[in-house]
Short mmCIF file of N, CA and C in Angstrom, two decimals:
data_model
loop_
_atom_site.label_atom_id
_atom_site.label_comp_id
_atom_site.label_asym_id
_atom_site.label_seq_id
_atom_site.Cartn_x
_atom_site.Cartn_y
_atom_site.Cartn_z
N UNK A 1 -18.84 32.95 -4.41
CA UNK A 1 -18.27 32.85 -3.43
C UNK A 1 -17.68 31.29 -2.76
N UNK A 2 -18.51 30.37 -3.50
CA UNK A 2 -17.75 29.06 -3.06
C UNK A 2 -15.83 28.74 -3.71
N UNK A 3 -16.34 29.07 -5.31
CA UNK A 3 -14.99 29.06 -5.98
C UNK A 3 -13.99 30.09 -5.74
N UNK A 4 -14.40 30.92 -4.96
CA UNK A 4 -12.79 32.07 -4.45
C UNK A 4 -12.47 31.18 -3.27
N UNK A 5 -13.77 30.97 -2.66
CA UNK A 5 -13.13 29.90 -1.43
C UNK A 5 -12.62 28.92 -1.85
N UNK A 6 -13.18 28.52 -2.69
CA UNK A 6 -12.20 27.11 -3.25
C UNK A 6 -10.47 26.89 -3.95
N UNK A 7 -10.52 28.12 -5.03
CA UNK A 7 -9.34 28.62 -5.63
C UNK A 7 -8.51 29.11 -3.99
N UNK A 8 -8.96 29.87 -3.26
CA UNK A 8 -7.75 30.20 -2.23
C UNK A 8 -7.45 29.37 -1.29
N UNK A 9 -8.14 28.11 -1.12
CA UNK A 9 -7.95 26.61 -0.42
C UNK A 9 -6.78 26.14 -1.34
N UNK A 10 -7.16 25.98 -2.60
CA UNK A 10 -5.88 25.77 -3.16
C UNK A 10 -4.74 26.01 -3.51
N UNK A 11 -5.03 27.45 -3.40
CA UNK A 11 -3.52 28.52 -3.57
C UNK A 11 -2.97 28.14 -2.28
N UNK A 12 -3.53 27.85 -1.50
CA UNK A 12 -2.80 27.68 0.18
C UNK A 12 -2.49 26.39 -0.20
N UNK A 13 -2.96 25.65 -0.64
CA UNK A 13 -2.46 23.96 -0.52
C UNK A 13 -1.12 24.23 -1.50
N UNK A 14 -0.93 24.96 -2.93
CA UNK A 14 0.31 25.07 -3.49
C UNK A 14 1.30 25.83 -2.66
N UNK A 15 0.58 26.96 -1.90
CA UNK A 15 1.55 27.36 -1.11
C UNK A 15 2.44 26.74 0.29
N UNK A 16 1.50 25.91 0.64
CA UNK A 16 1.88 24.85 1.56
C UNK A 16 2.41 23.46 1.20
N UNK A 17 2.48 23.38 -0.43
CA UNK A 17 3.35 22.10 -1.26
C UNK A 17 5.02 22.44 -1.55
N UNK A 18 5.09 24.41 -1.46
CA UNK A 18 6.01 24.71 -1.82
C UNK A 18 6.70 25.14 -0.44
N UNK A 19 6.39 25.49 0.16
CA UNK A 19 6.92 25.38 1.54
C UNK A 19 7.25 24.32 2.07
N UNK A 20 6.73 23.09 1.92
CA UNK A 20 7.30 21.72 2.73
C UNK A 20 8.79 21.26 1.07
N UNK A 21 8.73 21.60 0.20
CA UNK A 21 9.32 21.73 -0.91
C UNK A 21 10.94 22.65 -0.30
N UNK A 22 10.43 23.55 -0.55
CA UNK A 22 11.59 24.72 0.10
C UNK A 22 12.23 24.21 1.33
N UNK A 23 11.53 23.60 2.82
CA UNK A 23 12.48 23.25 3.87
C UNK A 23 13.02 22.14 3.40
N UNK A 24 12.65 21.08 2.84
CA UNK A 24 12.91 19.61 2.47
C UNK A 24 12.08 18.34 3.25
N UNK A 25 10.81 18.99 3.46
CA UNK A 25 10.17 18.20 4.18
C UNK A 25 9.79 17.15 3.05
N UNK A 26 9.51 17.71 2.23
CA UNK A 26 8.64 17.26 0.85
C UNK A 26 9.57 17.01 -0.22
N UNK A 27 10.28 15.94 -0.94
CA UNK A 27 11.46 16.22 -2.07
C UNK A 27 10.50 16.68 -3.17
N UNK A 28 11.45 17.04 -3.61
CA UNK A 28 10.87 17.51 -5.52
C UNK A 28 10.06 16.25 -6.36
N UNK A 29 10.27 15.25 -5.85
CA UNK A 29 9.66 13.78 -6.58
C UNK A 29 8.62 13.36 -5.50
N UNK A 30 8.32 14.29 -4.64
CA UNK A 30 7.00 14.04 -3.93
C UNK A 30 7.20 12.84 -2.46
N UNK A 31 8.13 12.32 -2.61
CA UNK A 31 8.55 11.63 -1.32
C UNK A 31 9.19 12.36 0.40
N UNK A 32 8.70 11.88 1.09
CA UNK A 32 8.86 13.02 2.15
C UNK A 32 10.28 12.52 2.97
N UNK A 33 10.20 13.93 3.37
CA UNK A 33 12.21 13.22 4.15
C UNK A 33 11.79 12.89 5.64
N UNK A 34 12.00 11.86 6.27
CA UNK A 34 11.65 11.83 7.75
C UNK A 34 12.73 12.91 8.64
N UNK A 35 14.00 13.29 7.74
CA UNK A 35 14.68 14.02 8.93
C UNK A 35 14.33 15.50 9.27
N UNK A 36 14.14 15.77 8.09
CA UNK A 36 13.81 17.56 7.91
C UNK A 36 12.64 17.16 8.50
N UNK A 37 11.34 16.61 8.35
CA UNK A 37 10.52 16.96 9.45
C UNK A 37 10.99 16.45 10.74
N UNK A 38 11.83 15.99 11.25
CA UNK A 38 11.95 15.96 12.75
C UNK A 38 12.45 17.03 12.97
N UNK A 39 13.32 17.63 12.12
CA UNK A 39 13.96 19.06 12.36
C UNK A 39 12.96 20.06 12.78
N UNK A 40 11.94 19.74 12.69
CA UNK A 40 10.37 20.78 12.84
C UNK A 40 10.00 20.21 13.83
N UNK A 41 10.06 19.21 14.31
CA UNK A 41 9.32 19.40 15.41
C UNK A 41 10.43 19.57 16.70
N UNK A 42 11.80 19.48 16.75
CA UNK A 42 12.14 19.30 17.51
C UNK A 42 13.48 20.72 17.69
N UNK A 43 13.39 21.08 16.71
CA UNK A 43 13.90 22.38 16.70
C UNK A 43 15.13 22.48 16.79
N UNK A 44 15.97 21.30 17.17
CA UNK A 44 17.29 21.11 17.53
C UNK A 44 17.81 20.17 15.80
N UNK A 45 18.94 20.73 15.07
CA UNK A 45 20.07 20.17 14.29
C UNK A 45 20.69 19.21 14.46
N UNK A 46 21.36 18.91 15.30
CA UNK A 46 22.18 18.16 16.15
C UNK A 46 21.53 16.94 16.09
N UNK A 47 20.04 16.61 16.68
CA UNK A 47 19.44 15.67 16.25
C UNK A 47 18.57 15.38 15.24
N UNK A 48 18.70 16.18 14.50
CA UNK A 48 17.88 15.88 12.96
C UNK A 48 18.64 14.88 11.91
N UNK A 49 20.20 14.46 12.43
CA UNK A 49 20.84 13.42 11.85
C UNK A 49 20.17 11.90 12.52
N UNK A 50 19.61 10.77 11.77
CA UNK A 50 19.08 9.75 12.27
C UNK A 50 20.20 8.88 11.44
N UNK A 51 20.72 7.97 12.92
CA UNK A 51 21.47 6.76 12.64
C UNK A 51 20.32 5.24 11.68
N UNK A 52 20.21 4.85 10.87
CA UNK A 52 19.48 3.74 10.70
C UNK A 52 19.49 2.57 11.75
N UNK A 53 21.42 2.45 11.62
CA UNK A 53 21.18 1.45 12.41
C UNK A 53 19.77 2.11 13.93
N UNK A 54 20.43 2.72 14.41
CA UNK A 54 19.95 2.79 15.90
C UNK A 54 17.88 2.71 15.76
N UNK A 55 17.78 2.81 14.80
CA UNK A 55 16.10 3.09 14.73
C UNK A 55 15.68 1.12 15.14
N UNK A 56 16.40 0.27 15.41
CA UNK A 56 16.12 -0.92 15.28
C UNK A 56 16.93 -2.05 16.51
N UNK A 57 17.99 -1.24 17.33
CA UNK A 57 18.37 -1.57 18.31
C UNK A 57 18.08 -2.35 19.53
N UNK A 58 16.21 -1.60 19.67
CA UNK A 58 15.79 -2.42 20.67
C UNK A 58 14.40 -3.24 19.89
N UNK A 59 14.84 -3.63 18.90
CA UNK A 59 13.48 -4.31 18.08
C UNK A 59 14.34 -5.88 18.06
N UNK A 60 13.68 -6.72 19.12
CA UNK A 60 14.58 -8.22 18.70
C UNK A 60 12.88 -8.58 18.25
N UNK A 61 13.17 -10.11 17.11
CA UNK A 61 12.25 -10.79 16.81
C UNK A 61 12.13 -11.71 17.83
N UNK A 62 11.18 -12.04 18.87
CA UNK A 62 10.32 -13.25 19.82
C UNK A 62 10.54 -14.39 18.84
N UNK A 63 10.11 -14.99 19.98
CA UNK A 63 9.79 -16.29 19.07
C UNK A 63 7.62 -15.62 18.54
N UNK A 64 6.82 -15.64 19.45
CA UNK A 64 6.43 -15.22 19.67
C UNK A 64 5.60 -14.04 18.25
N UNK A 65 6.78 -13.08 17.90
CA UNK A 65 6.68 -12.86 16.37
C UNK A 65 7.07 -13.75 15.57
N UNK A 66 8.24 -14.39 15.56
CA UNK A 66 8.34 -14.92 14.75
C UNK A 66 6.95 -15.93 14.76
N UNK A 67 6.75 -16.26 15.18
CA UNK A 67 5.25 -17.68 15.22
C UNK A 67 4.10 -16.48 14.42
N UNK A 68 4.16 -15.89 14.89
CA UNK A 68 2.49 -14.15 14.36
C UNK A 68 2.91 -14.24 12.78
N UNK A 69 4.37 -14.31 12.21
CA UNK A 69 4.13 -13.75 10.83
C UNK A 69 4.36 -15.11 10.09
N UNK A 70 4.67 -16.40 10.90
CA UNK A 70 4.51 -17.50 10.46
C UNK A 70 3.11 -17.65 9.98
N UNK A 71 2.11 -17.74 11.09
CA UNK A 71 0.80 -18.14 10.87
C UNK A 71 0.57 -17.19 10.04
N UNK A 72 0.59 -15.84 9.61
CA UNK A 72 0.10 -15.15 8.71
C UNK A 72 0.03 -15.92 7.77
N UNK A 73 1.66 -15.84 7.49
CA UNK A 73 2.01 -16.31 5.88
C UNK A 73 0.80 -17.18 5.53
N UNK A 74 1.29 -18.19 6.57
CA UNK A 74 0.70 -19.77 6.27
C UNK A 74 -1.09 -19.29 6.00
N UNK A 75 -2.01 -18.31 6.76
CA UNK A 75 -3.35 -18.04 6.19
C UNK A 75 -3.22 -17.39 5.16
N UNK A 76 -2.52 -16.46 4.45
CA UNK A 76 -2.02 -15.89 3.41
C UNK A 76 -2.18 -16.90 2.20
N UNK A 77 -1.63 -18.29 2.30
CA UNK A 77 -0.86 -19.10 1.05
C UNK A 77 -2.63 -20.02 1.28
N UNK A 78 -2.95 -20.56 2.06
CA UNK A 78 -4.22 -21.06 2.63
C UNK A 78 -5.49 -20.09 1.55
N UNK A 79 -5.33 -18.85 2.09
CA UNK A 79 -6.51 -18.23 1.36
C UNK A 79 -6.26 -18.05 -0.31
N UNK A 80 -5.00 -18.02 -0.69
CA UNK A 80 -4.80 -17.78 -2.23
C UNK A 80 -5.15 -19.30 -2.81
N UNK A 81 -4.97 -19.86 -2.06
CA UNK A 81 -5.02 -21.80 -2.79
C UNK A 81 -6.78 -22.60 -2.47
N UNK A 82 -7.34 -21.35 -1.04
CA UNK A 82 -8.67 -21.59 -1.52
C UNK A 82 -9.79 -20.15 -2.66
N UNK A 83 -8.85 -19.47 -3.12
CA UNK A 83 -9.39 -18.24 -4.49
C UNK A 83 -8.85 -19.24 -5.53
N UNK A 84 -7.19 -19.75 -5.85
CA UNK A 84 -7.00 -20.78 -6.80
C UNK A 84 -7.95 -21.53 -6.98
N UNK A 85 -8.06 -22.62 -6.04
CA UNK A 85 -9.37 -23.61 -6.16
C UNK A 85 -10.92 -23.09 -6.88
N UNK A 86 -11.12 -22.31 -5.84
CA UNK A 86 -12.23 -21.26 -6.93
C UNK A 86 -12.35 -21.12 -8.23
N UNK A 87 -11.48 -20.12 -8.30
CA UNK A 87 -11.31 -20.19 -9.94
C UNK A 87 -11.12 -20.78 -10.66
N UNK A 88 -10.94 -22.14 -10.30
CA UNK A 88 -10.48 -23.56 -11.59
C UNK A 88 -12.07 -24.08 -11.02
N UNK A 89 -12.53 -24.44 -10.21
CA UNK A 89 -14.37 -24.94 -10.64
C UNK A 89 -14.58 -23.61 -11.42
N UNK A 90 -14.62 -22.75 -11.18
CA UNK A 90 -15.48 -21.96 -11.76
C UNK A 90 -15.12 -21.88 -13.66
N UNK A 91 -13.98 -22.47 -13.80
CA UNK A 91 -13.38 -22.20 -15.22
C UNK A 91 -14.21 -23.74 -16.08
N UNK A 92 -13.53 -24.53 -14.60
CA UNK A 92 -14.36 -26.37 -15.01
C UNK A 92 -15.73 -26.36 -15.40
N UNK A 93 -16.46 -25.29 -14.63
CA UNK A 93 -17.89 -25.30 -14.84
C UNK A 93 -18.00 -24.80 -16.02
N UNK A 94 -17.14 -23.63 -16.24
CA UNK A 94 -18.21 -22.88 -17.21
C UNK A 94 -17.65 -23.78 -18.75
N UNK A 95 -16.44 -24.36 -18.98
CA UNK A 95 -15.71 -25.18 -19.88
C UNK A 95 -17.02 -26.11 -19.95
N UNK A 96 -17.46 -27.08 -18.82
CA UNK A 96 -18.53 -28.02 -18.66
C UNK A 96 -19.78 -27.70 -19.49
N UNK A 97 -20.41 -26.41 -19.48
CA UNK A 97 -21.45 -25.95 -20.45
C UNK A 97 -21.17 -25.34 -21.48
N UNK A 98 -20.29 -25.16 -22.17
CA UNK A 98 -19.95 -24.53 -23.38
C UNK A 98 -19.79 -25.72 -23.75
N UNK A 99 -19.07 -27.00 -23.03
CA UNK A 99 -19.59 -28.27 -24.12
C UNK A 99 -20.73 -29.12 -24.75
N UNK A 100 -21.24 -28.42 -23.02
CA UNK A 100 -22.71 -29.61 -23.38
C UNK A 100 -23.75 -28.90 -23.92
N UNK A 101 -22.87 -27.14 -24.23
CA UNK A 101 -23.98 -26.47 -25.40
C UNK A 101 -23.52 -26.33 -26.99
N UNK A 102 -22.16 -26.86 -26.96
CA UNK A 102 -21.88 -27.76 -28.26
C UNK A 102 -22.25 -28.93 -28.85
N UNK A 103 -22.34 -29.85 -27.77
CA UNK A 103 -22.98 -30.88 -28.20
C UNK A 103 -24.55 -31.07 -28.45
N UNK A 104 -25.14 -29.95 -27.56
CA UNK A 104 -27.29 -30.08 -28.11
C UNK A 104 -27.27 -29.76 -29.99
N UNK A 105 -28.05 -30.83 -29.99
CA UNK A 105 -28.62 -30.70 -31.58
C UNK A 105 -29.15 -29.87 -31.83
N UNK A 106 -29.97 -28.98 -30.76
CA UNK A 106 -30.59 -27.83 -31.92
C UNK A 106 -29.04 -26.84 -32.63
N UNK A 107 -28.22 -26.97 -31.27
CA UNK A 107 -27.21 -26.15 -32.11
C UNK A 107 -26.19 -26.50 -33.64
N UNK A 108 -26.86 -27.56 -34.06
CA UNK A 108 -25.86 -27.73 -35.50
C UNK A 108 -26.84 -28.29 -36.24
N UNK A 109 -28.28 -27.55 -36.59
CA UNK A 109 -29.23 -26.89 -37.43
C UNK A 109 -28.44 -26.21 -38.23
#
């Protein structure tokens, strides 16, 4: 019974995927087409054509946004530098241990 349910579910997903591809929501390459999805939502094909410039008309880069972006970039750079320092210290410590082990008289017998 579970196998049949799984097969049915798989067939339904496959059918839904085919429907999405044929309706233009999902491209054959797997990309989603926003304008096709919007036509299903509003049902008015005149509204389907999106002007990319209009998406950003009301968007302004305020000083607060820029400061926030700068802080994020700074924090990411600091975190990256800390990771690099920790990795370098770990490599240095490993090399020191290998050097000490190679100098040990017991290892040269």
